[in-house]
Amino acid sequence: MNALDFLIIGGGPAGLMAALAASDFGLKPLVIDENQKLGGQLIKQTHMFFGSKAERAGTRGFDIGIELAGEMEKRGIEVWNNSPAVGYYPDGTVAVLKNDKLHGLKPKAVLAATGASENFVTFPGSDLPGVYGAGAVQTLMNVYGIRPGQSVLMIGSGNIGLIVSYQLMQAGVKVQAIIEGLPNIGGYLVHASKIARAGVPILTGHTILEATGENQVTGAVISKIDDQWQPVAGSQQNIECDTICLAVGLTPLTEMLWQAGCQMNYVPELGGQVAWHDELMMTSIPGIFTAGDVTGIEEASTAMLEGELAGLGAAKYLKGDSKELQCRIDDTACRLAGLRAGPFGQKAREGKCKLAECRRT
Amino acid sequence: MRIETHPILDFQRGPKVTFYFEGRPVEGFSGETVAAALHAAGVKILRHSVKLNRPRGFFCAIGKCSSCLMEVDGVPNVFSCITPIKEGMQVRRQQGRGRITLD
């Protein structure tokens, strides 16, 4: 086993930015990822990013993934693809499965940038083939070029629901409707308007009652709901569709952090249980860092900046402070605060504030 | 089910690969996962659930939800949504927890 400075679990936007930032300050990171390709979920994101130019606004998600992976290669940063981390041991050993062989790595610092997984909602028929998470639909269409079906009912009008609906239309799939339980559309108005202009109804204050079909989805029954979230009698309607797409949020994938014994806190604004962390993304255990969706569900652009902070944090932890490093940390922290400044960053701001107050001493 | 023209993406499909689903040959493209290639061939039911024997497809496509478990080359409980297809691979729908063949 070679001496390893910094192990990064997860080669998505957060993990890759952490690797690049850490290598700027002389660390030799190793990035492990369970997928064939680097980039995490960026590989299926065809939409252009928002925000400022410094945050790659106007660039498509998958292009950012290619860019970051290219930079990794240019710098010769070591990457293990198809290599999931499968366990964290009390002595600090991370078990990694690579080519059917188990490796025990004992890094001086580690970053869990393990992302999140799609939420589910239950209703009669929700287990039928044809009910997919929005991320799965994106993978199928945008990575493999395969339509999930011919007509779809989208559940959830957050940015993912809106963006994936538009992408379904681009792939030649009919979007019958987008339904949303809350009284207002959750995502950016510019996305919603684009879809509404294309003739897709966005029904707020609606829920799904059941999916119909024997062996796969053939339709759905939806209904209006009142302010107690109860179905309104007589408002039921049948939607004809072979696909139901759930875009109802994500939950952080925190297994590594639990196993490591990090202090975990339930913060609904961040998507569930997340690890407490300081300004440099270090958890309650010195040397264990966290960044990206695993520490609060946000967007890829904030994940990238959190990753950058974690990489800089690891450099500070292992090599000590310097003026140059502190400058870079201040700059990154400032850009991250800028991204979260608007009304759409409110939830993340509140969640991170709550989390900061959770520190047990 | 395959997308031929797309306003943004240009799908660079790999060479053709033939694998077997329930003994029948299915064509996919190199680099595709079992679940994706089956889906393109119109197969949405990937297994039958443990308790109620209900049909299941895939849900998350990133190997996290266990909805897509199949028997691949005799090995049960393989995540078909993240397992790439290979020439000659034998894929079967899994019943319940699946069966392990011991030597």
Tab-separated table of C-alpha atoms in Angstrom:
chain	number	residue	atom	x	y	z
A	1	MET	CA	0.000	0.000	0.000
A	2	ASN	CA	1.442	3.342	-1.077
A	3	ALA	CA	1.288	6.428	1.072
A	4	LEU	CA	-1.839	8.270	0.032
A	5	ASP	CA	-2.467	11.940	0.783
A	6	PHE	CA	-6.025	12.490	-0.211
A	7	LEU	CA	-8.644	9.961	-1.278
A	8	ILE	CA	-11.686	11.362	-3.047
A	9	ILE	CA	-14.726	9.103	-3.115
A	10	GLY	CA	-16.862	10.181	-6.066
A	11	GLY	CA	-15.795	11.667	-9.403
A	12	GLY	CA	-18.731	14.023	-9.870
A	13	PRO	CA	-18.569	17.826	-9.956
A	14	ALA	CA	-17.637	18.108	-6.255
A	15	GLY	CA	-15.008	15.362	-6.269
A	16	LEU	CA	-13.304	16.517	-9.465
A	17	MET	CA	-13.094	20.139	-8.344
A	18	ALA	CA	-11.676	18.974	-5.010
A	19	ALA	CA	-9.007	16.965	-6.822
A	20	LEU	CA	-8.022	19.906	-9.014
A	21	ALA	CA	-7.942	22.386	-6.109
A	22	ALA	CA	-5.915	19.994	-3.932
A	23	SER	CA	-3.447	19.387	-6.744
A	24	ASP	CA	-3.025	23.181	-7.154
A	25	PHE	CA	-1.541	23.113	-3.660
A	26	GLY	CA	0.746	20.143	-4.043
A	27	LEU	CA	-1.417	17.211	-2.923
A	28	LYS	CA	-1.527	13.999	-4.906
A	29	PRO	CA	-5.178	12.968	-4.798
A	30	LEU	CA	-6.646	9.653	-5.886
A	31	VAL	CA	-10.193	9.801	-7.212
A	32	ILE	CA	-12.275	6.643	-7.070
A	33	ASP	CA	-15.625	6.373	-8.775
A	34	GLU	CA	-18.107	3.538	-9.179
A	35	ASN	CA	-18.985	4.454	-12.768
A	36	GLN	CA	-17.270	3.778	-16.072
A	37	LYS	CA	-16.923	7.474	-16.792
A	38	LEU	CA	-15.980	10.495	-14.696
A	39	GLY	CA	-18.381	13.400	-14.263
A	40	GLY	CA	-21.028	11.942	-11.970
A	41	GLN	CA	-24.478	13.024	-13.033
A	42	LEU	CA	-23.059	15.795	-15.233
A	43	ILE	CA	-22.744	13.256	-18.044
A	44	LYS	CA	-26.499	13.349	-18.633
A	45	GLN	CA	-27.141	17.037	-18.183
A	46	THR	CA	-27.769	18.682	-21.532
A	47	HIS	CA	-29.001	22.004	-20.173
A	48	MET	CA	-26.870	25.106	-19.919
A	49	PHE	CA	-25.820	26.178	-16.460
A	50	PHE	CA	-27.054	29.343	-14.798
A	51	GLY	CA	-25.141	31.797	-12.651
A	52	SER	CA	-22.064	33.769	-13.542
A	53	LYS	CA	-19.402	33.211	-16.168
A	54	ALA	CA	-16.873	32.154	-13.507
A	55	GLU	CA	-19.261	29.334	-12.613
A	56	ARG	CA	-19.426	28.202	-16.245
A	57	ALA	CA	-22.888	29.640	-16.917
A	58	GLY	CA	-23.979	29.054	-20.503
A	59	THR	CA	-22.013	25.791	-20.721
A	60	ARG	CA	-23.874	22.496	-20.922
A	61	GLY	CA	-23.503	20.117	-17.990
A	62	PHE	CA	-21.955	17.262	-19.949
A	63	ASP	CA	-19.398	19.636	-21.480
A	64	ILE	CA	-18.359	20.702	-17.969
A	65	GLY	CA	-17.895	17.039	-17.089
A	66	ILE	CA	-15.689	16.497	-20.147
A	67	GLU	CA	-13.718	19.656	-19.351
A	68	LEU	CA	-13.051	18.626	-15.736
A	69	ALA	CA	-12.135	15.057	-16.687
A	70	GLY	CA	-9.747	16.419	-19.352
A	71	GLU	CA	-8.067	18.667	-16.798
A	72	MET	CA	-7.604	15.669	-14.489
A	73	GLU	CA	-5.899	13.762	-17.261
A	74	LYS	CA	-3.707	16.725	-18.191
A	75	ARG	CA	-2.421	16.939	-14.634
A	76	GLY	CA	-1.969	13.190	-14.370
A	77	ILE	CA	-4.262	12.840	-11.366
A	78	GLU	CA	-4.845	9.176	-10.620
A	79	VAL	CA	-8.384	7.905	-11.184
A	80	TRP	CA	-9.889	4.504	-10.518
A	81	ASN	CA	-13.076	3.990	-12.504
A	82	ASN	CA	-15.525	1.134	-11.816
A	83	SER	CA	-14.294	1.206	-8.235
A	84	PRO	CA	-16.969	1.682	-5.571
A	85	ALA	CA	-15.976	2.368	-1.965
A	86	VAL	CA	-17.695	-0.354	0.029
A	87	GLY	CA	-16.726	0.308	3.615
A	88	TYR	CA	-15.002	2.567	6.110
A	89	TYR	CA	-13.151	0.918	8.992
A	90	PRO	CA	-12.447	2.327	12.468
A	91	ASP	CA	-8.697	2.567	11.787
A	92	GLY	CA	-9.345	4.865	8.825
A	93	THR	CA	-9.123	2.226	6.114
A	94	VAL	CA	-11.437	2.669	3.138
A	95	ALA	CA	-12.326	-0.592	1.396
A	96	VAL	CA	-12.498	-0.185	-2.376
A	97	LEU	CA	-13.660	-2.804	-4.854
A	98	LYS	CA	-11.649	-2.683	-8.077
A	99	ASN	CA	-11.638	-5.406	-10.730
A	100	ASP	CA	-13.323	-7.823	-8.311
A	101	LYS	CA	-10.503	-7.275	-5.828
A	102	LEU	CA	-10.815	-5.582	-2.469
A	103	HIS	CA	-8.230	-2.884	-1.734
A	104	GLY	CA	-7.664	-1.298	1.658
A	105	LEU	CA	-6.605	2.334	1.329
A	106	LYS	CA	-5.496	4.391	4.303
A	107	PRO	CA	-5.376	8.026	3.215
A	108	LYS	CA	-4.239	10.945	5.380
A	109	ALA	CA	-7.379	12.822	4.332
A	110	VAL	CA	-10.555	11.650	2.636
A	111	LEU	CA	-13.440	13.364	0.910
A	112	ALA	CA	-16.888	11.783	0.659
A	113	ALA	CA	-18.391	13.362	-2.446
A	114	THR	CA	-20.872	10.549	-2.865
A	115	GLY	CA	-23.848	12.481	-4.204
A	116	ALA	CA	-27.492	11.642	-3.768
A	117	SER	CA	-30.205	9.334	-4.973
A	118	GLU	CA	-33.689	9.971	-6.284
A	119	ASN	CA	-36.658	10.200	-3.893
A	120	PHE	CA	-39.700	8.020	-4.326
A	121	VAL	CA	-43.380	8.568	-3.665
A	122	THR	CA	-45.735	5.671	-3.112
A	123	PHE	CA	-49.179	5.282	-4.656
A	124	PRO	CA	-51.015	2.230	-5.947
A	125	GLY	CA	-49.090	1.032	-8.993
A	126	SER	CA	-45.950	3.008	-8.149
A	127	ASP	CA	-43.934	-0.231	-8.399
A	128	LEU	CA	-44.929	-0.888	-12.022
A	129	PRO	CA	-42.341	-0.863	-14.802
A	130	GLY	CA	-42.653	2.547	-16.434
A	131	VAL	CA	-42.291	4.539	-13.199
A	132	TYR	CA	-38.848	6.134	-13.238
A	133	GLY	CA	-36.868	8.694	-11.348
A	134	ALA	CA	-36.143	11.841	-13.363
A	135	GLY	CA	-32.431	11.070	-13.228
A	136	ALA	CA	-33.039	7.619	-14.705
A	137	VAL	CA	-34.988	9.134	-17.582
A	138	GLN	CA	-32.105	11.538	-18.206
A	139	THR	CA	-29.599	8.690	-18.176
A	140	LEU	CA	-31.637	6.639	-20.605
A	141	MET	CA	-32.301	9.491	-23.051
A	142	ASN	CA	-29.190	11.613	-22.838
A	143	VAL	CA	-26.484	9.029	-22.236
A	144	TYR	CA	-27.828	6.059	-24.188
A	145	GLY	CA	-30.167	7.794	-26.647
A	146	ILE	CA	-33.176	5.677	-25.713
A	147	ARG	CA	-36.677	7.010	-25.025
A	148	PRO	CA	-38.281	5.862	-21.775
A	149	GLY	CA	-41.652	5.663	-23.539
A	150	GLN	CA	-43.956	7.585	-25.836
A	151	SER	CA	-45.954	9.700	-23.416
A	152	VAL	CA	-45.097	10.752	-19.930
A	153	LEU	CA	-46.688	12.228	-16.829
A	154	MET	CA	-44.155	14.266	-14.836
A	155	ILE	CA	-44.571	14.490	-11.059
A	156	GLY	CA	-42.880	17.560	-9.601
A	157	SER	CA	-42.296	21.034	-10.993
A	158	GLY	CA	-38.916	21.822	-9.462
A	159	ASN	CA	-36.030	22.563	-11.799
A	160	ILE	CA	-35.369	18.877	-12.417
A	161	GLY	CA	-39.016	18.192	-13.305
A	162	LEU	CA	-39.115	21.173	-15.655
A	163	ILE	CA	-35.746	20.561	-17.304
A	164	VAL	CA	-36.318	16.837	-17.793
A	165	SER	CA	-39.775	17.550	-19.263
A	166	TYR	CA	-38.171	19.817	-21.832
A	167	GLN	CA	-35.501	17.216	-22.561
A	168	LEU	CA	-38.212	14.573	-23.048
A	169	MET	CA	-39.814	16.833	-25.647
A	170	GLN	CA	-36.449	17.281	-27.366
A	171	ALA	CA	-36.179	13.487	-27.518
A	172	GLY	CA	-39.585	13.248	-29.200
A	173	VAL	CA	-41.608	12.119	-26.180
A	174	LYS	CA	-45.038	13.623	-25.531
A	175	VAL	CA	-45.303	15.221	-22.085
A	176	GLN	CA	-48.986	14.972	-21.132
A	177	ALA	CA	-48.756	17.153	-18.030
A	178	ILE	CA	-46.586	18.189	-15.126
A	179	ILE	CA	-48.302	17.942	-11.768
A	180	GLU	CA	-47.230	19.642	-8.552
A	181	GLY	CA	-48.690	19.243	-5.068
A	182	LEU	CA	-47.775	22.734	-3.913
A	183	PRO	CA	-49.783	25.765	-5.046
A	184	ASN	CA	-46.783	27.190	-6.951
A	185	ILE	CA	-44.289	26.004	-9.540
A	186	GLY	CA	-41.045	25.066	-7.796
A	187	GLY	CA	-38.419	25.757	-10.461
A	188	TYR	CA	-37.239	28.778	-12.437
A	189	LEU	CA	-40.001	30.616	-14.296
A	190	VAL	CA	-37.934	30.705	-17.497
A	191	HIS	CA	-37.959	26.883	-17.657
A	192	ALA	CA	-41.672	26.713	-16.809
A	193	SER	CA	-42.601	29.306	-19.449
A	194	LYS	CA	-40.693	27.442	-22.129
A	195	ILE	CA	-42.672	24.283	-21.385
A	196	ALA	CA	-46.002	26.051	-21.060
A	197	ARG	CA	-45.409	27.750	-24.430
A	198	ALA	CA	-44.954	24.305	-25.952
A	199	GLY	CA	-48.459	23.457	-24.747
A	200	VAL	CA	-47.729	21.285	-21.723
A	201	PRO	CA	-50.126	21.948	-18.833
A	202	ILE	CA	-48.465	22.509	-15.461
A	203	LEU	CA	-51.094	21.590	-12.889
A	204	THR	CA	-50.286	22.953	-9.438
A	205	GLY	CA	-52.263	21.724	-6.430
A	206	HIS	CA	-52.543	18.274	-8.025
A	207	THR	CA	-51.392	14.837	-7.004
A	208	ILE	CA	-51.294	11.359	-8.470
A	209	LEU	CA	-53.781	8.873	-6.991
A	210	GLU	CA	-52.696	5.778	-8.852
A	211	ALA	CA	-50.842	4.354	-11.809
A	212	THR	CA	-52.872	1.954	-13.906
A	213	GLY	CA	-51.661	-1.067	-15.844
A	214	GLU	CA	-51.115	-4.793	-15.358
A	215	ASN	CA	-47.501	-5.380	-16.324
A	216	GLN	CA	-46.478	-1.834	-17.054
A	217	VAL	CA	-47.868	1.670	-16.771
A	218	THR	CA	-50.743	2.388	-19.159
A	219	GLY	CA	-52.065	5.520	-17.487
A	220	ALA	CA	-52.507	7.529	-14.320
A	221	VAL	CA	-55.335	8.959	-12.265
A	222	ILE	CA	-54.678	12.439	-10.939
A	223	SER	CA	-56.725	14.732	-8.768
A	224	LYS	CA	-56.816	18.233	-7.340
A	225	ILE	CA	-55.889	18.491	-3.679
A	226	ASP	CA	-57.043	20.944	-1.041
A	227	ASP	CA	-54.798	22.828	1.384
A	228	GLN	CA	-54.746	19.752	3.650
A	229	TRP	CA	-53.350	17.749	0.711
A	230	GLN	CA	-56.601	15.752	0.500
A	231	PRO	CA	-58.054	14.850	-2.917
A	232	VAL	CA	-60.952	17.077	-3.961
A	233	ALA	CA	-64.023	14.939	-4.748
A	234	GLY	CA	-65.043	14.967	-8.382
A	235	SER	CA	-61.779	16.444	-9.650
A	236	GLN	CA	-60.219	13.180	-10.777
A	237	GLN	CA	-58.991	12.826	-14.306
A	238	ASN	CA	-57.338	10.068	-16.259
A	239	ILE	CA	-54.061	10.746	-18.011
A	240	GLU	CA	-52.996	8.441	-20.784
A	241	CYS	CA	-49.291	7.671	-20.514
A	242	ASP	CA	-46.846	4.768	-20.605
A	243	THR	CA	-44.307	6.507	-18.380
A	244	ILE	CA	-44.510	8.259	-15.023
A	245	CYS	CA	-41.487	10.276	-14.072
A	246	LEU	CA	-40.842	11.233	-10.447
A	247	ALA	CA	-38.962	14.468	-9.880
A	248	VAL	CA	-39.620	14.792	-6.166
A	249	GLY	CA	-36.218	15.570	-4.790
A	250	LEU	CA	-33.074	13.737	-3.791
A	251	THR	CA	-31.644	12.232	-0.618
A	252	PRO	CA	-27.927	12.443	0.266
A	253	LEU	CA	-25.974	9.162	0.016
A	254	THR	CA	-24.266	9.282	3.391
A	255	GLU	CA	-23.250	5.654	4.092
A	256	MET	CA	-19.506	6.384	4.205
A	257	LEU	CA	-19.982	9.257	6.635
A	258	TRP	CA	-22.162	7.176	8.975
A	259	GLN	CA	-19.645	4.349	8.897
A	260	ALA	CA	-16.843	6.759	9.677
A	261	GLY	CA	-18.768	7.959	12.733
A	262	CYS	CA	-19.111	11.584	11.646
A	263	GLN	CA	-21.630	13.697	13.493
A	264	MET	CA	-24.825	13.500	11.439
A	265	ASN	CA	-27.781	15.854	11.640
A	266	TYR	CA	-31.261	15.800	10.150
A	267	VAL	CA	-31.770	19.033	8.217
A	268	PRO	CA	-34.896	18.925	6.023
A	269	GLU	CA	-33.753	21.963	3.991
A	270	LEU	CA	-30.668	19.994	2.921
A	271	GLY	CA	-32.572	16.837	1.981
A	272	GLY	CA	-32.261	14.672	5.105
A	273	GLN	CA	-29.374	13.379	7.187
A	274	VAL	CA	-26.121	15.198	6.412
A	275	ALA	CA	-22.733	15.371	8.072
A	276	TRP	CA	-21.933	18.456	10.081
A	277	HIS	CA	-19.030	20.336	8.483
A	278	ASP	CA	-17.007	23.502	9.013
A	279	GLU	CA	-16.325	26.319	6.505
A	280	LEU	CA	-13.721	24.159	4.770
A	281	MET	CA	-16.097	21.198	4.490
A	282	MET	CA	-14.336	19.195	7.209
A	283	THR	CA	-16.674	16.973	9.241
A	284	SER	CA	-16.565	16.424	12.996
A	285	ILE	CA	-13.707	13.961	12.379
A	286	PRO	CA	-10.424	15.691	11.473
A	287	GLY	CA	-9.301	14.734	7.990
A	288	ILE	CA	-12.719	13.589	6.764
A	289	PHE	CA	-14.300	16.044	4.351
A	290	THR	CA	-17.677	16.159	2.631
A	291	ALA	CA	-18.947	18.160	-0.378
A	292	GLY	CA	-21.704	18.329	-2.958
A	293	ASP	CA	-25.171	16.787	-2.776
A	294	VAL	CA	-24.161	14.427	0.028
A	295	THR	CA	-23.987	17.427	2.327
A	296	GLY	CA	-27.138	19.150	1.096
A	297	ILE	CA	-29.141	18.887	-2.123
A	298	GLU	CA	-28.352	21.847	-4.349
A	299	GLU	CA	-27.049	22.261	-7.879
A	300	ALA	CA	-23.927	21.118	-9.669
A	301	SER	CA	-22.498	24.651	-9.605
A	302	THR	CA	-22.614	24.860	-5.811
A	303	ALA	CA	-21.314	21.283	-5.610
A	304	MET	CA	-18.278	22.345	-7.657
A	305	LEU	CA	-17.481	25.220	-5.304
A	306	GLU	CA	-18.002	23.074	-2.204
A	307	GLY	CA	-15.672	20.524	-3.751
A	308	GLU	CA	-13.099	23.213	-4.415
A	309	LEU	CA	-13.345	24.321	-0.780
A	310	ALA	CA	-12.927	20.729	0.409
A	311	GLY	CA	-9.829	20.318	-1.765
A	312	LEU	CA	-8.367	23.520	-0.373
A	313	GLY	CA	-9.401	22.411	3.126
A	314	ALA	CA	-7.525	19.145	2.683
A	315	ALA	CA	-4.439	21.067	1.506
A	316	LYS	CA	-4.618	23.260	4.605
A	317	TYR	CA	-5.144	20.236	6.839
A	318	LEU	CA	-2.183	18.311	5.440
A	319	LYS	CA	0.272	21.056	4.508
A	320	GLY	CA	-0.639	23.964	6.727
A	321	ASP	CA	-1.713	27.466	5.906
A	322	SER	CA	-0.176	29.907	3.456
A	323	LYS	CA	-1.122	33.356	2.236
A	324	GLU	CA	-1.800	32.065	-1.240
A	325	LEU	CA	-4.016	29.248	0.039
A	326	GLN	CA	-5.985	31.578	2.295
A	327	CYS	CA	-6.552	33.952	-0.646
A	328	ARG	CA	-7.933	31.129	-2.742
A	329	ILE	CA	-10.154	29.908	0.109
A	330	ASP	CA	-11.601	33.397	0.602
A	331	ASP	CA	-12.254	33.772	-3.099
A	332	THR	CA	-13.988	30.379	-3.384
A	333	ALA	CA	-16.094	30.955	-0.267
A	334	CYS	CA	-17.127	34.336	-1.643
A	335	ARG	CA	-18.203	32.861	-4.988
A	336	LEU	CA	-20.168	30.139	-3.195
A	337	ALA	CA	-21.984	32.724	-1.077
A	338	GLY	CA	-22.718	34.630	-4.284
A	339	LEU	CA	-24.318	31.590	-5.918
A	340	ARG	CA	-26.530	31.038	-2.897
A	341	ALA	CA	-27.466	34.703	-2.559
A	342	GLY	CA	-30.682	34.747	-4.624
A	343	PRO	CA	-34.165	33.586	-3.641
A	344	PHE	CA	-33.450	30.106	-5.032
A	345	GLY	CA	-30.507	29.763	-2.652
A	346	GLN	CA	-32.655	30.513	0.374
A	347	LYS	CA	-33.331	26.910	1.329
A	348	ALA	CA	-29.647	25.982	1.099
A	349	ARG	CA	-28.646	29.081	3.103
A	350	GLU	CA	-31.131	28.253	5.856
A	351	GLY	CA	-30.119	24.595	5.862
A	352	LYS	CA	-26.403	25.359	6.099
A	353	CYS	CA	-27.084	27.855	8.921
A	354	LYS	CA	-29.054	25.232	10.843
A	355	LEU	CA	-26.314	22.683	10.268
A	356	ALA	CA	-23.622	25.064	11.500
A	357	GLU	CA	-25.542	25.483	14.759
A	358	CYS	CA	-25.728	21.734	15.301
A	359	ARG	CA	-22.074	21.348	16.304
A	360	ARG	CA	-21.732	19.315	19.471
A	361	THR	CA	-18.619	20.058	21.472
B	1	MET	CA	-37.355	3.451	-28.750
B	2	ARG	CA	-33.944	4.679	-29.922
B	3	ILE	CA	-33.538	8.385	-30.568
B	4	GLU	CA	-32.208	8.908	-34.097
B	5	THR	CA	-32.061	12.681	-34.317
B	6	HIS	CA	-31.614	15.059	-31.412
B	7	PRO	CA	-31.243	18.865	-31.363
B	8	ILE	CA	-28.232	18.816	-28.992
B	9	LEU	CA	-26.793	15.336	-28.745
B	10	ASP	CA	-25.068	13.196	-31.298
B	11	PHE	CA	-25.158	9.602	-30.087
B	12	GLN	CA	-21.906	7.870	-30.964
B	13	ARG	CA	-22.990	4.271	-30.610
B	14	GLY	CA	-20.341	1.596	-30.235
B	15	PRO	CA	-20.169	-1.613	-32.269
B	16	LYS	CA	-23.133	-3.988	-32.116
B	17	VAL	CA	-23.179	-6.592	-29.359
B	18	THR	CA	-25.456	-9.636	-29.180
B	19	PHE	CA	-26.472	-10.951	-25.789
B	20	TYR	CA	-29.260	-13.299	-24.724
B	21	PHE	CA	-32.397	-12.432	-22.795
B	22	GLU	CA	-34.273	-15.522	-21.553
B	23	GLY	CA	-32.345	-17.436	-24.210
B	24	ARG	CA	-33.358	-15.161	-27.095
B	25	PRO	CA	-30.737	-13.056	-28.872
B	26	VAL	CA	-30.977	-9.259	-28.353
B	27	GLU	CA	-28.840	-6.694	-30.110
B	28	GLY	CA	-27.440	-3.694	-28.309
B	29	PHE	CA	-24.493	-1.375	-28.699
B	30	SER	CA	-21.200	-1.693	-26.881
B	31	GLY	CA	-21.114	0.574	-23.821
B	32	GLU	CA	-24.823	0.238	-23.103
B	33	THR	CA	-26.088	-1.261	-19.869
B	34	VAL	CA	-28.225	-4.384	-19.753
B	35	ALA	CA	-31.280	-2.399	-18.633
B	36	ALA	CA	-30.830	0.235	-21.358
B	37	ALA	CA	-30.334	-2.305	-24.155
B	38	LEU	CA	-33.363	-4.328	-22.995
B	39	HIS	CA	-35.414	-1.177	-22.814
B	40	ALA	CA	-34.465	-0.285	-26.386
B	41	ALA	CA	-35.635	-3.786	-27.355
B	42	GLY	CA	-38.994	-3.116	-25.690
B	43	VAL	CA	-38.394	-5.153	-22.532
B	44	LYS	CA	-39.514	-3.187	-19.476
B	45	ILE	CA	-40.102	-6.016	-16.992
B	46	LEU	CA	-36.729	-6.968	-15.514
B	47	ARG	CA	-37.748	-9.151	-12.569
B	48	HIS	CA	-40.636	-10.231	-10.352
B	49	SER	CA	-40.762	-9.008	-6.777
B	50	VAL	CA	-39.976	-11.184	-3.754
B	51	LYS	CA	-43.271	-11.138	-1.872
B	52	LEU	CA	-46.105	-10.388	-4.278
B	53	ASN	CA	-44.417	-11.533	-7.485
B	54	ARG	CA	-45.184	-8.186	-9.125
B	55	PRO	CA	-43.323	-7.052	-12.250
B	56	ARG	CA	-40.519	-4.555	-11.707
B	57	GLY	CA	-38.581	-2.341	-14.060
B	58	PHE	CA	-35.695	-0.039	-13.279
B	59	PHE	CA	-36.179	3.145	-11.297
B	60	CYS	CA	-32.927	4.988	-10.573
B	61	ALA	CA	-30.503	3.788	-13.296
B	62	ILE	CA	-27.500	4.502	-11.037
B	63	GLY	CA	-27.336	1.277	-9.055
B	64	LYS	CA	-28.933	2.567	-5.863
B	65	CYS	CA	-32.532	1.327	-5.709
B	66	SER	CA	-32.375	-2.466	-6.365
B	67	SER	CA	-35.444	-2.386	-8.594
B	68	CYS	CA	-33.558	-3.739	-11.625
B	69	LEU	CA	-31.856	-6.831	-10.172
B	70	MET	CA	-31.423	-9.580	-12.799
B	71	GLU	CA	-29.620	-12.848	-13.258
B	72	VAL	CA	-26.557	-12.283	-15.446
B	73	ASP	CA	-24.443	-15.264	-16.554
B	74	GLY	CA	-25.970	-17.309	-13.745
B	75	VAL	CA	-25.283	-14.739	-11.027
B	76	PRO	CA	-28.390	-13.338	-9.324
B	77	ASN	CA	-28.900	-9.839	-7.903
B	78	VAL	CA	-26.852	-8.033	-10.553
B	79	PHE	CA	-27.708	-4.341	-11.001
B	80	SER	CA	-28.737	-4.470	-14.655
B	81	CYS	CA	-28.899	-0.660	-14.802
B	82	ILE	CA	-25.135	-0.245	-14.366
B	83	THR	CA	-23.819	-3.499	-15.835
B	84	PRO	CA	-22.522	-3.135	-19.397
B	85	ILE	CA	-23.630	-5.697	-21.981
B	86	LYS	CA	-21.070	-8.136	-23.332
B	87	GLU	CA	-21.104	-10.411	-26.357
B	88	GLY	CA	-22.818	-13.706	-25.547
B	89	MET	CA	-23.965	-12.614	-22.075
B	90	GLN	CA	-26.904	-14.616	-20.690
B	91	VAL	CA	-29.464	-12.405	-18.995
B	92	ARG	CA	-32.583	-13.680	-17.251
B	93	ARG	CA	-35.483	-12.185	-15.346
B	94	GLN	CA	-35.027	-12.839	-11.681
B	95	GLN	CA	-37.754	-14.476	-9.602
B	96	GLY	CA	-37.814	-13.251	-6.027
B	97	ARG	CA	-34.428	-13.345	-4.367
B	98	GLY	CA	-32.840	-15.296	-7.199
B	99	ARG	CA	-31.050	-18.615	-7.105
B	100	ILE	CA	-27.376	-19.227	-6.535
B	101	THR	CA	-25.878	-22.293	-8.162
B	102	LEU	CA	-23.238	-23.745	-5.883
B	103	ASP	CA	-20.374	-25.836	-7.258
